[in-house]
mmCIF file of C-alpha atoms and ligand atoms in Angstrom:
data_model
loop_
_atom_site.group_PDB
_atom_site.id
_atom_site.type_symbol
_atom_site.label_atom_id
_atom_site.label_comp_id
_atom_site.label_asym_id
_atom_site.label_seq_id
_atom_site.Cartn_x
_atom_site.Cartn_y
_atom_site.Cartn_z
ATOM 1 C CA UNK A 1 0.000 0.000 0.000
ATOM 2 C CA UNK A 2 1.201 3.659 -0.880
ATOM 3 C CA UNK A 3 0.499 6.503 0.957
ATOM 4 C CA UNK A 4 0.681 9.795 0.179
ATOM 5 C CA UNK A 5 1.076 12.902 2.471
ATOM 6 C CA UNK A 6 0.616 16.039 2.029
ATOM 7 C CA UNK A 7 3.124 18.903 2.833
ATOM 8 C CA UNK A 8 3.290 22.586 3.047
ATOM 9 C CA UNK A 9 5.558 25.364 2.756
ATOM 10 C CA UNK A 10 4.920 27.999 5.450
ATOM 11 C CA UNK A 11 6.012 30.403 6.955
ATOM 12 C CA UNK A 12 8.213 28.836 9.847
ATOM 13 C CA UNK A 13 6.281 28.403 13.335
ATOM 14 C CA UNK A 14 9.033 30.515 15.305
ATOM 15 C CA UNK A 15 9.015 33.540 12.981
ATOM 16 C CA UNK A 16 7.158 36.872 14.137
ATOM 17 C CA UNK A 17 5.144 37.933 10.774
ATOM 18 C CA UNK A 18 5.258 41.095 9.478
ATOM 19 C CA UNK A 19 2.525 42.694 7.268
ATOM 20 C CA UNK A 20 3.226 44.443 3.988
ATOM 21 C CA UNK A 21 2.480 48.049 4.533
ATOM 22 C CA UNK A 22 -0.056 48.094 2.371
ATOM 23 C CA UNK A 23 -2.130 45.638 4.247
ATOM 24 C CA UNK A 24 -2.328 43.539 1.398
ATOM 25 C CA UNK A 25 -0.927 40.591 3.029
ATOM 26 C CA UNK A 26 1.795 39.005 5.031
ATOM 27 C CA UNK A 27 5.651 39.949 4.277
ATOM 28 C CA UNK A 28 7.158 36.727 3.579
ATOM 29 C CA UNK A 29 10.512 38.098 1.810
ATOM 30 C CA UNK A 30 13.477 36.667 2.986
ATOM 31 C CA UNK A 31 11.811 35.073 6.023
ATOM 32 C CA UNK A 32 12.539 31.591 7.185
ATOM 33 C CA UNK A 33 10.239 28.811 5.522
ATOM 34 C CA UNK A 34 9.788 25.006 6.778
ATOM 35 C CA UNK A 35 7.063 22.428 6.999
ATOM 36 C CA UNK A 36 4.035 22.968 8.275
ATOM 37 C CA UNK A 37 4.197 21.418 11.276
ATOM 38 C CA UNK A 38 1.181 18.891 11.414
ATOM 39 C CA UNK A 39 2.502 17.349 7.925
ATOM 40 C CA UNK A 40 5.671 16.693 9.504
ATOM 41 C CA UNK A 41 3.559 14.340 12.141
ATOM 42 C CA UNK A 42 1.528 12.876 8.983
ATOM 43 C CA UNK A 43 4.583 12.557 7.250
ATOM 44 C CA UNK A 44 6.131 10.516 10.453
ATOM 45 C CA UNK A 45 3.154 8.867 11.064
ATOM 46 C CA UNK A 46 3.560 7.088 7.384
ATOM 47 C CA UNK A 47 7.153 6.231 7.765
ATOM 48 C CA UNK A 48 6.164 4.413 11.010
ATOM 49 C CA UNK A 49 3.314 2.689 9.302
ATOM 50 C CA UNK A 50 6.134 1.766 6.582
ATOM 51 C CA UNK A 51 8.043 0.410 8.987
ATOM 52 C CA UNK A 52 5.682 -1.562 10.717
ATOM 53 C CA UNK A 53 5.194 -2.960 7.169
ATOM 54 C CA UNK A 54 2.108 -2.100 6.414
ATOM 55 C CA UNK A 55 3.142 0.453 3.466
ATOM 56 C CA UNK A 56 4.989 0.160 0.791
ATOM 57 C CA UNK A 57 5.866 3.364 -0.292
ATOM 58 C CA UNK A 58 5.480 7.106 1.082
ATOM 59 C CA UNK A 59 5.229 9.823 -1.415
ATOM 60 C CA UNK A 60 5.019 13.241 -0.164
ATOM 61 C CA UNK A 61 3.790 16.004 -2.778
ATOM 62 C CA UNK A 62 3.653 19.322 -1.744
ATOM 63 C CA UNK A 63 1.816 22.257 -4.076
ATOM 64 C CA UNK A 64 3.539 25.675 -4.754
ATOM 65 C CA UNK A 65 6.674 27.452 -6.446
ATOM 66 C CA UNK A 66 10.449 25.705 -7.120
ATOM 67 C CA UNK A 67 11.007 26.630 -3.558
ATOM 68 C CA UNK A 68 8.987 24.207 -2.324
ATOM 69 C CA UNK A 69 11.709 21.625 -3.036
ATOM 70 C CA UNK A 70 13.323 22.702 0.142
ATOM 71 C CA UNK A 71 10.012 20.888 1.905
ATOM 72 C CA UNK A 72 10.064 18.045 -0.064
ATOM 73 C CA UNK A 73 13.569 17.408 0.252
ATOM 74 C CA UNK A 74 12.895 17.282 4.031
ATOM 75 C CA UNK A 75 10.792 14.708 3.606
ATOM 76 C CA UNK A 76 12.714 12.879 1.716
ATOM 77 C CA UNK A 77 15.463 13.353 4.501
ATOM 78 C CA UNK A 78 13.193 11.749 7.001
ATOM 79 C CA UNK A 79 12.517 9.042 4.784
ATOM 80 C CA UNK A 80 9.663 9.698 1.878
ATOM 81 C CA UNK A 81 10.452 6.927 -0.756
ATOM 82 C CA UNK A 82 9.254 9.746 -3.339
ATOM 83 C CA UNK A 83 8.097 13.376 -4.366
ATOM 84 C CA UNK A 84 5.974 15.388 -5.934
ATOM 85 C CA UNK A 85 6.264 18.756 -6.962
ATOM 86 C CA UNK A 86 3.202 20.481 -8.276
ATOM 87 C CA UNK A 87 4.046 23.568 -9.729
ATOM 88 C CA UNK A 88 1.402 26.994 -9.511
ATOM 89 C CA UNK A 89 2.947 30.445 -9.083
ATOM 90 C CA UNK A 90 -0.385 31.600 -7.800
ATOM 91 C CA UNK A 91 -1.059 30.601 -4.127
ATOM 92 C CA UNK A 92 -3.681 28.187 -3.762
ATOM 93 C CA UNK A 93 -6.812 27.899 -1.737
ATOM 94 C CA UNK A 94 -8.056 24.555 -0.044
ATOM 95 C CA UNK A 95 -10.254 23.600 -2.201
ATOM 96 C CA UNK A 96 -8.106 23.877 -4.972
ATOM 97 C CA UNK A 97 -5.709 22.342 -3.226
ATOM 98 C CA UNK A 98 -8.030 19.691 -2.780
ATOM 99 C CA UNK A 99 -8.565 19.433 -5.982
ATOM 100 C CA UNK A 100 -5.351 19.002 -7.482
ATOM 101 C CA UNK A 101 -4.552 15.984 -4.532
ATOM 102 C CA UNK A 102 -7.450 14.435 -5.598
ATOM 103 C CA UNK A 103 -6.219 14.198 -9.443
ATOM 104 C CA UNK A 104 -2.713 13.277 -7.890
ATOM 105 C CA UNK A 105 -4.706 10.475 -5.531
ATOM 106 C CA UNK A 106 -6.409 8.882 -8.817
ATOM 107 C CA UNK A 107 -2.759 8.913 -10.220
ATOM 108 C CA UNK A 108 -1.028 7.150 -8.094
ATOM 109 C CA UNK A 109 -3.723 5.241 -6.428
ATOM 110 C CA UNK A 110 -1.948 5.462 -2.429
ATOM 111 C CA UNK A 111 -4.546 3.378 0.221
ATOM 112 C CA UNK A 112 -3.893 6.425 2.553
ATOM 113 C CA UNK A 113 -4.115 9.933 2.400
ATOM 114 C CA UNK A 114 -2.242 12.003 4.999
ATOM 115 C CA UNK A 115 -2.375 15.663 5.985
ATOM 116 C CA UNK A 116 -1.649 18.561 8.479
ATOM 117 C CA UNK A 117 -5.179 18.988 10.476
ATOM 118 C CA UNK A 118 -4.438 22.841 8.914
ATOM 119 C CA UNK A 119 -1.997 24.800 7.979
ATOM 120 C CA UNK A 120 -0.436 27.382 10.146
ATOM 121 C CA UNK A 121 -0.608 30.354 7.603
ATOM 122 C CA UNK A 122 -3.967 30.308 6.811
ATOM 123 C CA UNK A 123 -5.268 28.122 9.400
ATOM 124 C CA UNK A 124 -8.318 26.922 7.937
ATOM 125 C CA UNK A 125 -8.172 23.002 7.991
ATOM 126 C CA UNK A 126 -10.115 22.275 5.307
ATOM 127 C CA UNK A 127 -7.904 20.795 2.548
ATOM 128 C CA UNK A 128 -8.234 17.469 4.165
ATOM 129 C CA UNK A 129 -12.269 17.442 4.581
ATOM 130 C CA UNK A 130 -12.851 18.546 0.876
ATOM 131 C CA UNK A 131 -10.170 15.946 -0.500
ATOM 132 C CA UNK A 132 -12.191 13.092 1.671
ATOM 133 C CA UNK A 133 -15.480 14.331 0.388
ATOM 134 C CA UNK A 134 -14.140 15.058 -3.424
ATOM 135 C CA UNK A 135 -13.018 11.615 -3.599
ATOM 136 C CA UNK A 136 -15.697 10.062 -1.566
ATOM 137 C CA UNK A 137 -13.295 8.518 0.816
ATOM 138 C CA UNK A 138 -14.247 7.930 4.657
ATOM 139 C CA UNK A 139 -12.329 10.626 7.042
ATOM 140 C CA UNK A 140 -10.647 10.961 10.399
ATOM 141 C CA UNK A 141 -9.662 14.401 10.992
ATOM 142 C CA UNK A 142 -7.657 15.686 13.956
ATOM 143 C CA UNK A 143 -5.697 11.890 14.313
ATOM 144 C CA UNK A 144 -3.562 11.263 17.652
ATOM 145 C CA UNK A 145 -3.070 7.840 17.227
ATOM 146 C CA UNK A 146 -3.348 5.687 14.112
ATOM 147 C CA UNK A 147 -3.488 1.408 14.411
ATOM 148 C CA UNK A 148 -3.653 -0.042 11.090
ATOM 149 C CA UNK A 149 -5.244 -4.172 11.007
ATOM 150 C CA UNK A 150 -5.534 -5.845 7.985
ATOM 151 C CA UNK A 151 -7.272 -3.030 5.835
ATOM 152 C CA UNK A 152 -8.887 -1.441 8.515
ATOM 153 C CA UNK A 153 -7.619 1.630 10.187
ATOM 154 C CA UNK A 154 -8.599 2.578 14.099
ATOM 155 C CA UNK A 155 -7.872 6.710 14.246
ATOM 156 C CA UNK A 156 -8.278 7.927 17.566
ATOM 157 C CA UNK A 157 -9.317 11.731 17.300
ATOM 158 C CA UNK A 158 -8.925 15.195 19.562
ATOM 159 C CA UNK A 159 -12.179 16.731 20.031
ATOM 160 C CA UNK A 160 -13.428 19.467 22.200
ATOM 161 C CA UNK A 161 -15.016 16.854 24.751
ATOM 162 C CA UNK A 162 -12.358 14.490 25.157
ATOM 163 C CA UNK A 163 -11.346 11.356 22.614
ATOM 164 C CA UNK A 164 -13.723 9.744 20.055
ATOM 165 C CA UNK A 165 -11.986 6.358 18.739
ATOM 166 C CA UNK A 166 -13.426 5.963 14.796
ATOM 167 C CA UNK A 167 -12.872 2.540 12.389
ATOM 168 C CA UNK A 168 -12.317 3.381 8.757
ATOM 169 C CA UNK A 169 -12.000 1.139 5.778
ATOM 170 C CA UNK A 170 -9.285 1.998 3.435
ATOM 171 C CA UNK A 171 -8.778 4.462 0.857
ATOM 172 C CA UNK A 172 -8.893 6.837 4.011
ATOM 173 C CA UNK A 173 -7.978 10.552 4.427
ATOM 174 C CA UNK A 174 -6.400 10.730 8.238
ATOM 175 C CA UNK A 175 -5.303 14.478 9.159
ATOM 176 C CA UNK A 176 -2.762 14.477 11.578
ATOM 177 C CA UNK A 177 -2.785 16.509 15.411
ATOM 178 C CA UNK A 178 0.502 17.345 16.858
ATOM 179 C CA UNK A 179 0.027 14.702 19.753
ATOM 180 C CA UNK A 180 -0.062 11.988 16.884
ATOM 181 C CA UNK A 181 3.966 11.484 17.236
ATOM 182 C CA UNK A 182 7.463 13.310 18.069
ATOM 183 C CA UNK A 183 8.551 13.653 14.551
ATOM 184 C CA UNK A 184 12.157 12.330 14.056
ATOM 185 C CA UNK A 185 15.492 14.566 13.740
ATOM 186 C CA UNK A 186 16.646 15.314 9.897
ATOM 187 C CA UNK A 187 20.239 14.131 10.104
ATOM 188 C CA UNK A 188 22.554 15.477 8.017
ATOM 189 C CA UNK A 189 23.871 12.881 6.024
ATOM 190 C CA UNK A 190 20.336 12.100 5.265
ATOM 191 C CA UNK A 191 19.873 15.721 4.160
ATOM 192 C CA UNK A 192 22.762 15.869 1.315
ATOM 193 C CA UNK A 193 21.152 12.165 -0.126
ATOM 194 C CA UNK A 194 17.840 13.972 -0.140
ATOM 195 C CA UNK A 195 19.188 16.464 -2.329
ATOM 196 C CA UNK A 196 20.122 14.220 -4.867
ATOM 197 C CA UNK A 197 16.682 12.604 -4.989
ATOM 198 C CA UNK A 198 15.091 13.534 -8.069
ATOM 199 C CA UNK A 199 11.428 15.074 -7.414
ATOM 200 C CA UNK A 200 8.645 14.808 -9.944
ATOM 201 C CA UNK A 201 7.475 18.127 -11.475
ATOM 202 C CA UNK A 202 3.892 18.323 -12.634
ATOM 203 C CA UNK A 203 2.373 21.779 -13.927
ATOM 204 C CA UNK A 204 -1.012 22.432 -12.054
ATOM 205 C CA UNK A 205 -2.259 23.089 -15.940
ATOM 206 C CA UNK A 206 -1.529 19.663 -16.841
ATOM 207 C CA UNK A 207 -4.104 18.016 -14.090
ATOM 208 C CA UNK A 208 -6.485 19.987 -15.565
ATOM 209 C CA UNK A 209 -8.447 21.135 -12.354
ATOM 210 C CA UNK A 210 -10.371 24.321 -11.243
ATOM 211 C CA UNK A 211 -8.194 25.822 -9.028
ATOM 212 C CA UNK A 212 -9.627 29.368 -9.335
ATOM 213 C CA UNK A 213 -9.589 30.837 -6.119
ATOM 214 C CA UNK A 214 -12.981 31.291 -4.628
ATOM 215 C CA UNK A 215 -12.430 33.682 -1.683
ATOM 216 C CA UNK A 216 -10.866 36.964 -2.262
ATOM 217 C CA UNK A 217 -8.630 38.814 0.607
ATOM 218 C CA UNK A 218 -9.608 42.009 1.185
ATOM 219 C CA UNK A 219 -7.353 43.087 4.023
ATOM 220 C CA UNK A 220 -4.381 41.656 6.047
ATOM 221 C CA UNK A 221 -3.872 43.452 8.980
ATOM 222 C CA UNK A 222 -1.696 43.379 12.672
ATOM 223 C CA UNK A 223 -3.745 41.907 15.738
ATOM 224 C CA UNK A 224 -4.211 44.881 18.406
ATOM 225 C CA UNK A 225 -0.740 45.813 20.253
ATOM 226 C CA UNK A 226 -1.645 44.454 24.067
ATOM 227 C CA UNK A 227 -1.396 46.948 27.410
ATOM 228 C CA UNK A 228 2.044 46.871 28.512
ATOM 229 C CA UNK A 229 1.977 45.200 31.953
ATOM 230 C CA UNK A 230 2.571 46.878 35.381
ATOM 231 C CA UNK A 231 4.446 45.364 38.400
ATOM 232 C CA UNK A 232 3.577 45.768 41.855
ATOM 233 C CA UNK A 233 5.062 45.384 45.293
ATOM 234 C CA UNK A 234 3.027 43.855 47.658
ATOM 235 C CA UNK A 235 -0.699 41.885 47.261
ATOM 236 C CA UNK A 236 -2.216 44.964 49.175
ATOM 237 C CA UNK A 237 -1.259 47.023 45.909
ATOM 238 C CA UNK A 238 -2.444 44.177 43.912
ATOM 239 C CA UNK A 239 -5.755 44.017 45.790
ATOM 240 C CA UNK A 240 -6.321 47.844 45.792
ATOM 241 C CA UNK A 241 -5.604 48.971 41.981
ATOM 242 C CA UNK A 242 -7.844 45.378 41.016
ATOM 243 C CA UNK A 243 -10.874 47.348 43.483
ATOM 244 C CA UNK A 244 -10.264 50.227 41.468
ATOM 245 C CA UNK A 245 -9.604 48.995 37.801
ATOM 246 C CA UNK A 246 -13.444 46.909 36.998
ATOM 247 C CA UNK A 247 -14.899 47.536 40.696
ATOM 248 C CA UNK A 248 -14.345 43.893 41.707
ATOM 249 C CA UNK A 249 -15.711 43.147 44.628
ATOM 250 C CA UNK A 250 -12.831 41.771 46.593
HETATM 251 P P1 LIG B 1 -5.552 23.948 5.280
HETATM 252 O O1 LIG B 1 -6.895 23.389 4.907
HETATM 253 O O2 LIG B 1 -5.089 25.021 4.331
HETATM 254 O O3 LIG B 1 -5.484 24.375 6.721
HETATM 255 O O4 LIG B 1 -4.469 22.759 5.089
HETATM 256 C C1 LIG B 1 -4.659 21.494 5.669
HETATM 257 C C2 LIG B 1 -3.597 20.551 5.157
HETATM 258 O O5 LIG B 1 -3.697 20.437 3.726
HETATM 259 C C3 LIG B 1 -2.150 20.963 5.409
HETATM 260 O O6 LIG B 1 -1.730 20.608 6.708
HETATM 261 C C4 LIG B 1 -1.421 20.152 4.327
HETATM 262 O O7 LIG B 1 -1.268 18.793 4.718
HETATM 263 C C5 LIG B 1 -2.418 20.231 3.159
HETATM 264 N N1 LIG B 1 -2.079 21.366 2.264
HETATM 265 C C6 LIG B 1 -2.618 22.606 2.271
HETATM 266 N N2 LIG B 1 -2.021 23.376 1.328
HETATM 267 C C7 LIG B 1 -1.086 22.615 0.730
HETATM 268 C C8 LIG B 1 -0.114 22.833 -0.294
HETATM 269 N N3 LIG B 1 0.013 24.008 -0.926
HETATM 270 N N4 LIG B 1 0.698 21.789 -0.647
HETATM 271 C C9 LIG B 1 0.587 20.593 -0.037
HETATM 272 N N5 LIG B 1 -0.291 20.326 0.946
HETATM 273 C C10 LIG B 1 -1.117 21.320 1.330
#
């Protein structure tokens, strides 16, 4: 069995963002890029399941510029078998993104479909959900552990209430938490054999999808700037300006 995981390049998770100054959206020049960080748990969680023998291959494909070799090749690094490169200069929105996976799914035909439960740039965890319901595949969104019997997969999922344990038959789409693994350590030597790895380049034109973006942004702008904080020296001080700040009753 194949699977294929889904990465992208973001903006890395420790960078401050800056936006343009004309609030058309974020400044990304020269800024640090890596994977988003829940692919690099779906991309861990395949290489475990390959390990275990239950896959065959891992094939990461990740959807954006040249650059985004730099995110495949870290895949490769950890151990992806293969990648994909599909090539847009325009920035795509989920559903186009789920588009063009799908036409890569019916391509190379993988029994499991892995992805980031969102994406930290634009945060909207849907890629997975429209990719599951495109292809008509069952789902398990927001994974934090994955057991795989026979073709049967067990996805325990995060939700707001506690954990909710669901049994899928494969093809599957699985989006991956954080909690689903510790992701391992590129090493070096692993990085330089990565680079020699050839990646497959498809043009986005070629699939021929509908990637047209459906939602336009208007306006990027800075959260509010938060109160700068005041110290006091005793809990009486504390006590008194709380009275006076809100009238608490304390
Ligand atoms: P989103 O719905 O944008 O929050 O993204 C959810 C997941 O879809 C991400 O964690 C990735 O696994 C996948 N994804 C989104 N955009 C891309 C992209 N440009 N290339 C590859 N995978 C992507």
């Amino acid at each position: 069995m194949k699977i294929l995981v889904a990465v992208k390049r973001v903006v890395d998770y420790n960078i401050k963002v800056r936006v343009k100054a004309d609030g058309s959206d974020v400044d990304i020049d020269g800024i640090k890029m890596s994977v988003n960080p829940f692919d690099e748990n779906a991309i861990e969680e395949a290489l475990r399941l390959k390990e275990q023998g239950k896959a065959t291959e891992v094939i990461a494909v990740s959807i954006g510029t040249a650059a985004n070799q730099d995110v495949l090749r870290h895949a490769l690094a950890m151990g992806a078998d293969k990648a994909i490169l599909v090539e847009s200069a325009t920035s795509i929105q989920p559903l186009g993104v789920a588009k063009i996976l799908k036409a890569i799914v019916l391509r190379k035909q993988p029994g499991l479909i892995l992805l980031g439960k969102q994406a930290i740039d634009d945060d909207a965890g849907q890629a997975g959900q429209m990719l599951a319901a495109l292809l008509d595949y069952p789902q398990a969104t927001y994974a934090s552990n994955i057991t795989l019997e026979n073709d049967t997969l067990h996805v325990t999922r995060e939700t707001e209430s506690g954990t909710e344990v669901v049994a899928l038959t494969l093809p599957a789409v699985v989006t991956a938490d954080l909690r689903l693994n510790d992701p391992r350590f590129v090493k070096l030597p692993n990085l330089m054999m990565a680079r020699k790895k050839v990646i497959e380049t498809i043009n986005v034109a070629d699939l021929s999808t509908d990637t047209d973006s459906k939602l336009k942004q208007l306006k990027v702008s800075e959260p509010p700037t938060r109160k700068p904080g005041i110290k006091v020296n005793s809990v009486t001080e504390l006590l008194s300006k709380l009275r006076a700040h809100d009238n608490l009753k304390l």
